[in-house]
XYZ file of C-alpha atoms in Angstrom:
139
model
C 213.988 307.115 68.058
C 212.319 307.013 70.993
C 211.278 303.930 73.945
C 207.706 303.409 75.038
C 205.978 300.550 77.021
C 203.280 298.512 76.081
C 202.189 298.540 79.528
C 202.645 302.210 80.069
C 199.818 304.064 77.237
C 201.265 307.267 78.427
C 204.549 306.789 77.496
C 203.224 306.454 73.655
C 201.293 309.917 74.322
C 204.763 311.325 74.857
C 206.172 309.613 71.923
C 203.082 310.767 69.547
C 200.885 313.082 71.839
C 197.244 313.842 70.881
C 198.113 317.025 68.473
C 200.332 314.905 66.631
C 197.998 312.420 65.824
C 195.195 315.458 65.133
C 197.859 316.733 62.638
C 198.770 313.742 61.047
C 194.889 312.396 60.506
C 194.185 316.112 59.105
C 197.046 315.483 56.460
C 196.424 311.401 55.798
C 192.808 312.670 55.319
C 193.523 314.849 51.972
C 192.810 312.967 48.887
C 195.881 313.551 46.680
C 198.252 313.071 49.522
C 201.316 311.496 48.485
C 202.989 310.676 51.515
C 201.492 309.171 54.742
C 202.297 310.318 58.419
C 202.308 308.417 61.374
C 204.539 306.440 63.484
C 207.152 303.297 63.332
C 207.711 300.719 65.277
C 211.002 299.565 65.107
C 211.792 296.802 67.730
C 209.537 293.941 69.394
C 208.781 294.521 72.882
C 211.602 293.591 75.344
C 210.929 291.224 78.366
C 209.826 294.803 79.924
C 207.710 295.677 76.880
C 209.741 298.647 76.186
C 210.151 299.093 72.542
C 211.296 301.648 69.901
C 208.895 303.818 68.473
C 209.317 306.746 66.306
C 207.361 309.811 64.180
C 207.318 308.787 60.303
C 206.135 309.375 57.156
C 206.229 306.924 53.920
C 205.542 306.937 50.670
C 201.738 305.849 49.376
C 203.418 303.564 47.070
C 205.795 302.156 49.686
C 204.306 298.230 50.632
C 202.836 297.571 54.009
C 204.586 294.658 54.713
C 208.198 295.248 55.682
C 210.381 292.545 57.928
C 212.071 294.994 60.613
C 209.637 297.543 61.546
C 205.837 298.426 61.795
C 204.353 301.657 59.937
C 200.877 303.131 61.081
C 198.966 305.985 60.352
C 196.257 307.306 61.806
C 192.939 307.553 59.523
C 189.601 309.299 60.151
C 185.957 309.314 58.952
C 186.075 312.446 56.237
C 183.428 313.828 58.537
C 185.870 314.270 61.599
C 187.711 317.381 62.022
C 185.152 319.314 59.629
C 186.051 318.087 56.750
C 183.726 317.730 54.402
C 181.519 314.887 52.610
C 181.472 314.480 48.767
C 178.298 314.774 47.228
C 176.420 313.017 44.144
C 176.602 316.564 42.483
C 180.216 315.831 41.067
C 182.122 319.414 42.132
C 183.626 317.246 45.437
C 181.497 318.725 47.735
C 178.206 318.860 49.575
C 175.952 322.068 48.882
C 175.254 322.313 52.949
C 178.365 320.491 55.149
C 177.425 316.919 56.542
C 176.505 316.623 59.940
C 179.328 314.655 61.803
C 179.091 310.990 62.448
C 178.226 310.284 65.761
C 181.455 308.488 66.994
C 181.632 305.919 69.615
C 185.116 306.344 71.967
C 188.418 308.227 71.495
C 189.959 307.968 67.778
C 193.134 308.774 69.307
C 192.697 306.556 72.530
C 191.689 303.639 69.920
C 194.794 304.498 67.636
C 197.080 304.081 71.077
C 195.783 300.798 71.625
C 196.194 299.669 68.122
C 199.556 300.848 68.203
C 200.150 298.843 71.077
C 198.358 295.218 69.565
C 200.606 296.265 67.088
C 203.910 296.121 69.179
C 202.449 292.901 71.111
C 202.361 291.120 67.754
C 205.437 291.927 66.092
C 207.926 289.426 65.279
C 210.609 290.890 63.528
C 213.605 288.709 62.272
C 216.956 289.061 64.284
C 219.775 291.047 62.430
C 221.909 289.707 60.465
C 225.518 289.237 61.496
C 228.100 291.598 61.104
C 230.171 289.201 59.128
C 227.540 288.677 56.843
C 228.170 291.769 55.711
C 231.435 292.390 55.204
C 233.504 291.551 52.300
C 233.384 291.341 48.492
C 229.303 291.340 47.255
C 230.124 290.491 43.472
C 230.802 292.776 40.266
């Protein structure tokens, strides 16, 4: 677990630099991909901004919504990175490749700054107390 700064976008790059993202959107972008990669946020900003963030990976199955931390993964259009566009003749791929969409901006810059909306907005519950958790749970 690492700290970055929601005022600071370069201290996410050296928490989840470009080829990590590059890697991770290669790997999300496979269709029968069982597990996503990305990163976690796992604390709200402190009166600084700093907050935890870390490189992840979940489940496809796993829910989005969980109460103390913030999963994202990057995504691209199929197009992106050479991949290739399926095509009406049902073997999963065009006869000649698609040209590539004609992007506006940074995927990864735009990923950064979701990540950090992200971190703004997050309003995790405190912990609970340690003697809330000690003693005899049942049986």
């Amino acid at each position: 677990m690492q700290t970055a700064n929601i005022h600071d976008p370069s201290s996410i790059e050296s928490v989840y630099p470009r080829s990590a993202f590059d890697n991770d959107a290669r790997q999300n972008a496979r269709d029968k991909e069982a597990v996503e990669h990305g990163v976690m946020i796992l604390s709200m900003p402190d009166t600084d901004g700093n907050f935890s963030l870390t490189r992840s990976q979940r489940h496809v199955g796993e829910p989005d919504a969980t109460t103390h931390s913030i999963f994202l993964s990057p995504t691209l259009d199929s197009a992106e990175y050479g991949a290739l566009v399926p095509s009406d003749t049902g073997y999963d791929g065009p006869i000649e490749p698609a040209e590539a969409p004609q992007t506006s901006g940074d995927p990864y810059r735009s990923f950064v700054d979701s990540l950090i909306q992200a971190a703004r907005g997050a309003d995790f519950p405190p912990a609970p107390p340690a003697e809330s958790l000690k003693g005899f749970r049942g049986g």
